[in-house]
Amino acid sequence: MDTDRSSGGRPPGPGQEARWDAPMDASPEAASRYRRRSTSNLLRMGHCAPTVARTILDVTRNEGEWLIRLSAGLPGGIGDTGHECGAVTAPLLLLGLRSGGAMDRGLPVIFDRGRAYCERFLECNRSLSCKAVRGDDRLLRRCVRAIRRAPELLAQTVSSDPVGAIPIHDREAYRVLWSHLAERGFHCAHAVLRRLVPVTPALLDATAGFVGGTLFMGMTCSALAAGVMAIGLAEGEIESSRLKVARLIATMLVGGDVLDDRLNALNRSVKRGKALARWFAAEHGSTQCRALTGCTFSSRADVERYIQGGQVIRCEQLAARVAERVQAMLAVDAGSEPARAPS
């Protein structure tokens, strides 16, 4: 499946890496610039996760349209489910790239950096959940605030030491689970992506934190998250029109269909991700990792129960089913017969 639909569309391979580890200015003056850039991008794009991804690329002076498309289906809380906010998930992609697969004390560095970012986000927004951040505000002012502040929270995160972001007790449970999954050669998001798109080191790094319901926190199943991201990467389009976003806002204010394809080029990816999430919930009863596994991964006892019960086999099967479903959806979109997911 070709993901190179336009310039900068394919995740870079070896020798093509961007400077993801470049310093970010965490000063108050820089924060003000980041907020202005976020506002400008939001008024051209209209959706949270792609706006945050675009802004972070701008302020770090990186190219990477593929990252924006990877986040195209994440608005509304991963497939419009109301769970992880797009101002959480998009920065995790960038933090994964900055971490580059590095390990520290038995865990990938993305876990420490990702959790440090999530703690900052919680301090500002009180929840990681799209539904809770949005609340009942029809004007989405709290969403706008989260979007505008995400790049500065990211800058603060990468400019500080993340040691201690994960409590010692939680870290030990995570370490045991990570070791088990590594022995099995299983990673929730990667298991899906490897079946659907040409993977590169950059793509694997970007999605490294999407395991165990996002950083082992038991939220949205990371296989589902990867399926949503694969749809955006494979066929997502990017909006860049202030006029169309103005029409989208007007439609929202009068209670119209804000996901109408004519209103925003990103709407198709959001709707396809939403369709995948609805299928997943109907098939499995929930989109949440903790509900699916019955385990809290910060608990050593629950991790041992997950391991002893051989639950990773079910997760492997679930990832295969997600990949098969996404492949069928993309094949239908292409006007061909659905192909079976490769083994």
GROMACS .gro file of C-alpha atoms in nm:
model
  343
    1MET     CA    1   0.000   0.000   0.000
    2ASP     CA    2   0.162   0.324  -0.114
    3THR     CA    3   0.151   0.607   0.141
    4ASP     CA    4   0.344   0.859  -0.068
    5ARG     CA    5   0.050   1.057  -0.202
    6SER     CA    6   0.232   1.388  -0.209
    7SER     CA    7   0.562   1.548  -0.118
    8GLY     CA    8   0.660   1.456   0.237
    9GLY     CA    9   0.392   1.187   0.244
   10ARG     CA   10   0.603   0.882   0.324
   11PRO     CA   11   0.767   0.829   0.662
   12PRO     CA   12   1.143   0.876   0.612
   13GLY     CA   13   1.368   0.574   0.597
   14PRO     CA   14   1.726   0.536   0.723
   15GLY     CA   15   1.941   0.832   0.624
   16GLN     CA   16   1.635   1.056   0.579
   17GLU     CA   17   1.557   1.127   0.943
   18ALA     CA   18   1.451   1.478   1.039
   19ARG     CA   19   1.599   1.654   1.341
   20TRP     CA   20   1.336   1.535   1.583
   21ASP     CA   21   1.576   1.575   1.875
   22ALA     CA   22   1.642   1.944   1.810
   23PRO     CA   23   1.598   2.164   2.123
   24MET     CA   24   1.263   2.333   2.178
   25ASP     CA   25   1.241   2.677   2.335
   26ALA     CA   26   1.037   2.653   2.657
   27SER     CA   27   1.050   3.024   2.741
   28PRO     CA   28   0.733   3.230   2.798
   29GLU     CA   29   0.811   3.426   2.481
   30ALA     CA   30   0.825   3.105   2.279
   31ALA     CA   31   0.501   2.983   2.439
   32SER     CA   32   0.329   3.298   2.313
   33ARG     CA   33   0.460   3.231   1.961
   34TYR     CA   34   0.345   2.870   1.977
   35ARG     CA   35  -0.006   2.976   2.077
   36ARG     CA   36  -0.031   3.220   1.789
   37ARG     CA   37   0.090   2.957   1.545
   38SER     CA   38  -0.158   2.704   1.685
   39THR     CA   39  -0.444   2.948   1.643
   40SER     CA   40  -0.345   3.020   1.284
   41ASN     CA   41  -0.319   2.652   1.201
   42LEU     CA   42  -0.649   2.570   1.373
   43LEU     CA   43  -0.827   2.832   1.165
   44ARG     CA   44  -0.691   2.666   0.849
   45MET     CA   45  -0.735   2.301   0.953
   46GLY     CA   46  -1.028   2.288   1.193
   47HIS     CA   47  -0.942   1.964   1.376
   48CYS     CA   48  -0.736   1.912   1.690
   49ALA     CA   49  -0.473   1.639   1.637
   50PRO     CA   50  -0.370   1.744   1.283
   51THR     CA   51  -0.349   2.108   1.398
   52VAL     CA   52  -0.122   2.014   1.688
   53ALA     CA   53   0.094   1.797   1.462
   54ARG     CA   54   0.122   2.077   1.206
   55THR     CA   55   0.214   2.333   1.472
   56ILE     CA   56   0.481   2.113   1.626
   57LEU     CA   57   0.632   2.054   1.283
   58ASP     CA   58   0.631   2.431   1.225
   59VAL     CA   59   0.796   2.526   1.553
   60THR     CA   60   1.058   2.249   1.530
   61ARG     CA   61   1.122   2.337   1.164
   62ASN     CA   62   1.062   1.984   1.045
   63GLU     CA   63   0.890   1.847   0.740
   64GLY     CA   64   0.654   1.553   0.779
   65GLU     CA   65   0.317   1.568   0.609
   66TRP     CA   66   0.293   1.196   0.684
   67LEU     CA   67   0.268   1.280   1.056
   68ILE     CA   68  -0.028   1.506   0.994
   69ARG     CA   69  -0.202   1.233   0.795
   70LEU     CA   70  -0.113   0.979   1.065
   71SER     CA   71  -0.310   1.198   1.307
   72ALA     CA   72  -0.596   1.268   1.064
   73GLY     CA   73  -0.839   1.021   1.223
   74LEU     CA   74  -0.749   1.099   1.585
   75PRO     CA   75  -0.979   1.404   1.641
   76GLY     CA   76  -1.271   1.353   1.874
   77GLY     CA   77  -1.070   1.117   2.091
   78ILE     CA   78  -0.932   0.851   1.849
   79GLY     CA   79  -1.198   0.773   1.594
   80ASP     CA   80  -1.439   1.027   1.747
   81THR     CA   81  -1.491   0.806   2.054
   82GLY     CA   82  -1.438   1.086   2.305
   83HIS     CA   83  -1.134   0.925   2.465
   84GLU     CA   84  -0.768   1.044   2.435
   85CYS     CA   85  -0.767   1.409   2.331
   86GLY     CA   86  -0.598   1.489   2.000
   87ALA     CA   87  -0.379   1.737   2.188
   88VAL     CA   88  -0.244   1.432   2.375
   89THR     CA   89  -0.207   1.182   2.093
   90ALA     CA   90  -0.035   1.411   1.840
   91PRO     CA   91   0.243   1.515   2.082
   92LEU     CA   92   0.297   1.148   2.171
   93LEU     CA   93   0.382   1.085   1.804
   94LEU     CA   94   0.650   1.356   1.818
   95LEU     CA   95   0.780   1.232   2.153
   96GLY     CA   96   0.809   0.883   2.006
   97LEU     CA   97   1.020   1.022   1.723
   98ARG     CA   98   1.240   1.210   1.970
   99SER     CA   99   1.286   0.898   2.182
  100GLY     CA  100   1.394   0.696   1.879
  101GLY     CA  101   1.340   0.356   2.038
  102ALA     CA  102   1.584   0.423   2.323
  103MET     CA  103   1.548   0.223   2.646
  104ASP     CA  104   1.596   0.326   3.008
  105ARG     CA  105   1.575   0.093   3.307
  106GLY     CA  106   1.384  -0.173   3.119
  107LEU     CA  107   1.128   0.054   2.950
  108PRO     CA  108   1.128   0.253   2.627
  109VAL     CA  109   1.210   0.619   2.695
  110ILE     CA  110   0.878   0.718   2.531
  111PHE     CA  111   0.702   0.591   2.844
  112ASP     CA  112   0.879   0.841   3.070
  113ARG     CA  113   0.853   1.128   2.825
  114GLY     CA  114   0.495   1.046   2.733
  115ARG     CA  115   0.382   1.023   3.093
  116ALA     CA  116   0.560   1.350   3.175
  117TYR     CA  117   0.368   1.518   2.893
  118CYS     CA  118   0.039   1.364   3.010
  119GLU     CA  119   0.097   1.497   3.363
  120ARG     CA  120   0.146   1.848   3.228
  121PHE     CA  121  -0.163   1.813   3.014
  122LEU     CA  122  -0.365   1.697   3.316
  123GLU     CA  123  -0.251   1.998   3.518
  124CYS     CA  124  -0.386   2.227   3.246
  125ASN     CA  125  -0.696   2.040   3.134
  126ARG     CA  126  -0.790   1.809   3.426
  127SER     CA  127  -0.841   1.508   3.200
  128LEU     CA  128  -0.681   1.329   2.906
  129SER     CA  129  -1.026   1.253   2.766
  130CYS     CA  130  -1.165   1.450   2.473
  131LYS     CA  131  -1.517   1.419   2.612
  132ALA     CA  132  -1.417   1.552   2.954
  133VAL     CA  133  -1.204   1.835   2.813
  134ARG     CA  134  -1.480   1.940   2.574
  135GLY     CA  135  -1.757   1.915   2.830
  136ASP     CA  136  -2.087   2.075   2.729
  137ASP     CA  137  -1.930   2.385   2.573
  138ARG     CA  138  -2.075   2.409   2.220
  139LEU     CA  139  -1.811   2.666   2.128
  140LEU     CA  140  -1.532   2.420   2.220
  141ARG     CA  141  -1.334   2.688   2.402
  142ARG     CA  142  -1.166   2.433   2.627
  143CYS     CA  143  -1.067   2.229   2.321
  144VAL     CA  144  -0.916   2.539   2.161
  145ARG     CA  145  -0.723   2.608   2.481
  146ALA     CA  146  -0.585   2.253   2.487
  147ILE     CA  147  -0.481   2.278   2.121
  148ARG     CA  148  -0.311   2.615   2.168
  149ARG     CA  149  -0.116   2.502   2.474
  150ALA     CA  150  -0.006   2.159   2.350
  151PRO     CA  151   0.317   2.276   2.177
  152GLU     CA  152   0.436   2.469   2.483
  153LEU     CA  153   0.362   2.169   2.707
  154LEU     CA  154   0.565   1.959   2.467
  155ALA     CA  155   0.852   2.212   2.481
  156GLN     CA  156   0.845   2.201   2.862
  157THR     CA  157   0.848   1.822   2.852
  158VAL     CA  158   1.146   1.784   2.619
  159SER     CA  159   1.337   2.054   2.807
  160SER     CA  160   1.319   1.877   3.142
  161ASP     CA  161   1.425   1.543   3.291
  162PRO     CA  162   1.134   1.292   3.278
  163VAL     CA  163   1.280   1.069   3.552
  164GLY     CA  164   1.013   1.016   3.815
  165ALA     CA  165   0.721   1.066   3.577
  166ILE     CA  166   0.620   0.704   3.639
  167PRO     CA  167   0.589   0.598   4.007
  168ILE     CA  168   0.833   0.322   4.107
  169HIS     CA  169   0.558   0.068   4.176
  170ASP     CA  170   0.391   0.133   3.840
  171ARG     CA  171   0.724   0.123   3.659
  172GLU     CA  172   0.807  -0.224   3.788
  173ALA     CA  173   0.473  -0.360   3.668
  174TYR     CA  174   0.523  -0.192   3.330
  175ARG     CA  175   0.875  -0.333   3.302
  176VAL     CA  176   0.751  -0.688   3.356
  177LEU     CA  177   0.475  -0.645   3.099
  178TRP     CA  178   0.709  -0.485   2.844
  179SER     CA  179   0.955  -0.772   2.883
  180HIS     CA  180   0.677  -1.022   2.824
  181LEU     CA  181   0.551  -0.846   2.513
  182ALA     CA  182   0.907  -0.809   2.380
  183GLU     CA  183   0.968  -1.180   2.425
  184ARG     CA  184   0.655  -1.246   2.220
  185GLY     CA  185   0.765  -0.991   1.961
  186PHE     CA  186   0.432  -0.815   2.005
  187HIS     CA  187   0.353  -0.444   2.007
  188CYS     CA  188  -0.015  -0.350   1.973
  189ALA     CA  189   0.017  -0.066   1.723
  190HIS     CA  190   0.310  -0.211   1.530
  191ALA     CA  191   0.133  -0.544   1.485
  192VAL     CA  192  -0.143  -0.361   1.296
  193LEU     CA  193   0.075  -0.119   1.100
  194ARG     CA  194   0.311  -0.392   0.976
  195ARG     CA  195   0.015  -0.560   0.807
  196LEU     CA  196  -0.114  -0.245   0.640
  197VAL     CA  197   0.153   0.004   0.539
  198PRO     CA  198   0.522   0.009   0.447
  199VAL     CA  199   0.683   0.057   0.788
  200THR     CA  200   0.999   0.258   0.843
  201PRO     CA  201   1.202   0.321   1.159
  202ALA     CA  202   1.041   0.666   1.182
  203LEU     CA  203   0.688   0.526   1.170
  204LEU     CA  204   0.768   0.265   1.435
  205ASP     CA  205   0.927   0.528   1.658
  206ALA     CA  206   0.633   0.767   1.619
  207THR     CA  207   0.381   0.502   1.723
  208ALA     CA  208   0.595   0.339   1.992
  209GLY     CA  209   0.386   0.484   2.277
  210PHE     CA  210   0.065   0.329   2.148
  211VAL     CA  211   0.078   0.004   2.339
  212GLY     CA  212  -0.137  -0.126   2.623
  213GLY     CA  213  -0.401   0.140   2.572
  214THR     CA  214  -0.153   0.430   2.532
  215LEU     CA  215   0.163   0.402   2.744
  216PHE     CA  216   0.016   0.102   2.934
  217MET     CA  217  -0.253   0.331   3.081
  218GLY     CA  218  -0.537   0.103   2.968
  219MET     CA  219  -0.718   0.362   2.758
  220THR     CA  220  -0.812   0.316   2.390
  221CYS     CA  221  -0.694  -0.019   2.255
  222SER     CA  222  -0.369   0.060   2.077
  223ALA     CA  223  -0.449  -0.182   1.795
  224LEU     CA  224  -0.762   0.022   1.725
  225ALA     CA  225  -0.560   0.346   1.750
  226ALA     CA  226  -0.313   0.206   1.495
  227GLY     CA  227  -0.598   0.108   1.264
  228VAL     CA  228  -0.732   0.462   1.276
  229MET     CA  229  -0.384   0.600   1.209
  230ALA     CA  230  -0.329   0.360   0.919
  231ILE     CA  231  -0.649   0.485   0.752
  232GLY     CA  232  -0.528   0.845   0.774
  233LEU     CA  233  -0.179   0.754   0.655
  234ALA     CA  234  -0.308   0.557   0.360
  235GLU     CA  235  -0.577   0.788   0.228
  236GLY     CA  236  -0.600   1.097   0.447
  237GLU     CA  237  -0.616   1.449   0.306
  238ILE     CA  238  -0.514   1.769   0.479
  239GLU     CA  239  -0.728   2.080   0.508
  240SER     CA  240  -0.575   2.427   0.469
  241SER     CA  241  -0.862   2.671   0.410
  242ARG     CA  242  -0.978   2.945   0.645
  243LEU     CA  243  -1.298   2.979   0.444
  244LYS     CA  244  -1.390   2.613   0.479
  245VAL     CA  245  -1.310   2.616   0.850
  246ALA     CA  246  -1.530   2.923   0.890
  247ARG     CA  247  -1.812   2.731   0.723
  248LEU     CA  248  -1.746   2.436   0.954
  249ILE     CA  249  -1.772   2.663   1.259
  250ALA     CA  250  -2.096   2.815   1.128
  251THR     CA  251  -2.236   2.467   1.070
  252MET     CA  252  -2.143   2.367   1.425
  253LEU     CA  253  -2.317   2.672   1.571
  254VAL     CA  254  -2.646   2.589   1.396
  255GLY     CA  255  -2.627   2.221   1.490
  256GLY     CA  256  -2.549   2.093   1.139
  257ASP     CA  257  -2.337   1.796   1.030
  258VAL     CA  258  -1.982   1.912   1.099
  259LEU     CA  259  -1.840   1.590   0.953
  260ASP     CA  260  -1.985   1.651   0.608
  261ASP     CA  261  -1.704   1.572   0.362
  262ARG     CA  262  -1.763   1.903   0.184
  263LEU     CA  263  -1.680   2.105   0.494
  264ASN     CA  264  -1.329   1.979   0.563
  265ALA     CA  265  -1.083   1.752   0.382
  266LEU     CA  266  -0.995   1.588   0.715
  267ASN     CA  267  -1.355   1.483   0.777
  268ARG     CA  268  -1.324   1.170   0.567
  269SER     CA  269  -1.044   1.032   0.786
  270VAL     CA  270  -1.236   1.121   1.103
  271LYS     CA  271  -1.548   0.945   0.973
  272ARG     CA  272  -1.355   0.637   0.859
  273GLY     CA  273  -1.186   0.618   1.199
  274LYS     CA  274  -1.525   0.654   1.365
  275ALA     CA  275  -1.665   0.369   1.156
  276LEU     CA  276  -1.372   0.148   1.257
  277ALA     CA  277  -1.422   0.235   1.626
  278ARG     CA  278  -1.794   0.154   1.606
  279TRP     CA  279  -1.717  -0.182   1.444
  280PHE     CA  280  -1.456  -0.252   1.713
  281ALA     CA  281  -1.695  -0.169   1.999
  282ALA     CA  282  -1.968  -0.386   1.847
  283GLU     CA  283  -1.726  -0.677   1.804
  284HIS     CA  284  -1.552  -0.657   2.140
  285GLY     CA  285  -1.789  -0.471   2.371
  286SER     CA  286  -1.555  -0.180   2.439
  287THR     CA  287  -1.276   0.023   2.280
  288GLN     CA  288  -1.086   0.046   2.609
  289CYS     CA  289  -0.786  -0.175   2.682
  290ARG     CA  290  -0.859  -0.203   3.054
  291ALA     CA  291  -1.212  -0.328   2.984
  292LEU     CA  292  -1.093  -0.570   2.715
  293THR     CA  293  -0.818  -0.726   2.927
  294GLY     CA  294  -0.971  -0.684   3.271
  295CYS     CA  295  -0.627  -0.568   3.385
  296THR     CA  296  -0.475  -0.251   3.525
  297PHE     CA  297  -0.117  -0.261   3.400
  298SER     CA  298   0.018  -0.050   3.686
  299SER     CA  299  -0.072  -0.346   3.911
  300ARG     CA  300   0.194  -0.620   3.927
  301ALA     CA  301  -0.077  -0.873   4.022
  302ASP     CA  302  -0.284  -0.782   3.716
  303VAL     CA  303   0.022  -0.799   3.492
  304GLU     CA  304   0.102  -1.147   3.624
  305ARG     CA  305  -0.259  -1.248   3.563
  306TYR     CA  306  -0.238  -1.113   3.206
  307ILE     CA  307   0.082  -1.311   3.147
  308GLN     CA  308  -0.024  -1.634   3.315
  309GLY     CA  309  -0.358  -1.626   3.138
  310GLY     CA  310  -0.191  -1.602   2.799
  311GLN     CA  311  -0.393  -1.291   2.720
  312VAL     CA  312  -0.132  -1.167   2.475
  313ILE     CA  313  -0.264  -1.432   2.234
  314ARG     CA  314  -0.603  -1.263   2.234
  315CYS     CA  315  -0.437  -0.925   2.180
  316GLU     CA  316  -0.246  -1.067   1.884
  317GLN     CA  317  -0.570  -1.200   1.737
  318LEU     CA  318  -0.745  -0.871   1.800
  319ALA     CA  319  -0.467  -0.679   1.620
  320ALA     CA  320  -0.496  -0.915   1.324
  321ARG     CA  321  -0.872  -0.858   1.311
  322VAL     CA  322  -0.826  -0.480   1.316
  323ALA     CA  323  -0.573  -0.498   1.035
  324GLU     CA  324  -0.804  -0.722   0.834
  325ARG     CA  325  -1.094  -0.483   0.885
  326VAL     CA  326  -0.890  -0.178   0.785
  327GLN     CA  327  -0.757  -0.355   0.479
  328ALA     CA  328  -1.112  -0.440   0.377
  329MET     CA  329  -1.224  -0.079   0.430
  330LEU     CA  330  -0.938   0.055   0.220
  331ALA     CA  331  -0.997  -0.202  -0.053
  332VAL     CA  332  -1.363  -0.101  -0.076
  333ASP     CA  333  -1.258   0.264  -0.093
  334ALA     CA  334  -1.028   0.176  -0.381
  335GLY     CA  335  -1.314   0.002  -0.564
  336SER     CA  336  -1.160  -0.343  -0.547
  337GLU     CA  337  -1.241  -0.666  -0.370
  338PRO     CA  338  -1.129  -0.667  -0.007
  339ALA     CA  339  -0.794  -0.843   0.031
  340ARG     CA  340  -0.708  -1.064   0.323
  341ALA     CA  341  -0.460  -0.927   0.574
  342PRO     CA  342  -0.114  -1.078   0.523
  343SER     CA  343   0.000  -1.327   0.782
   0.00000   0.00000   0.00000
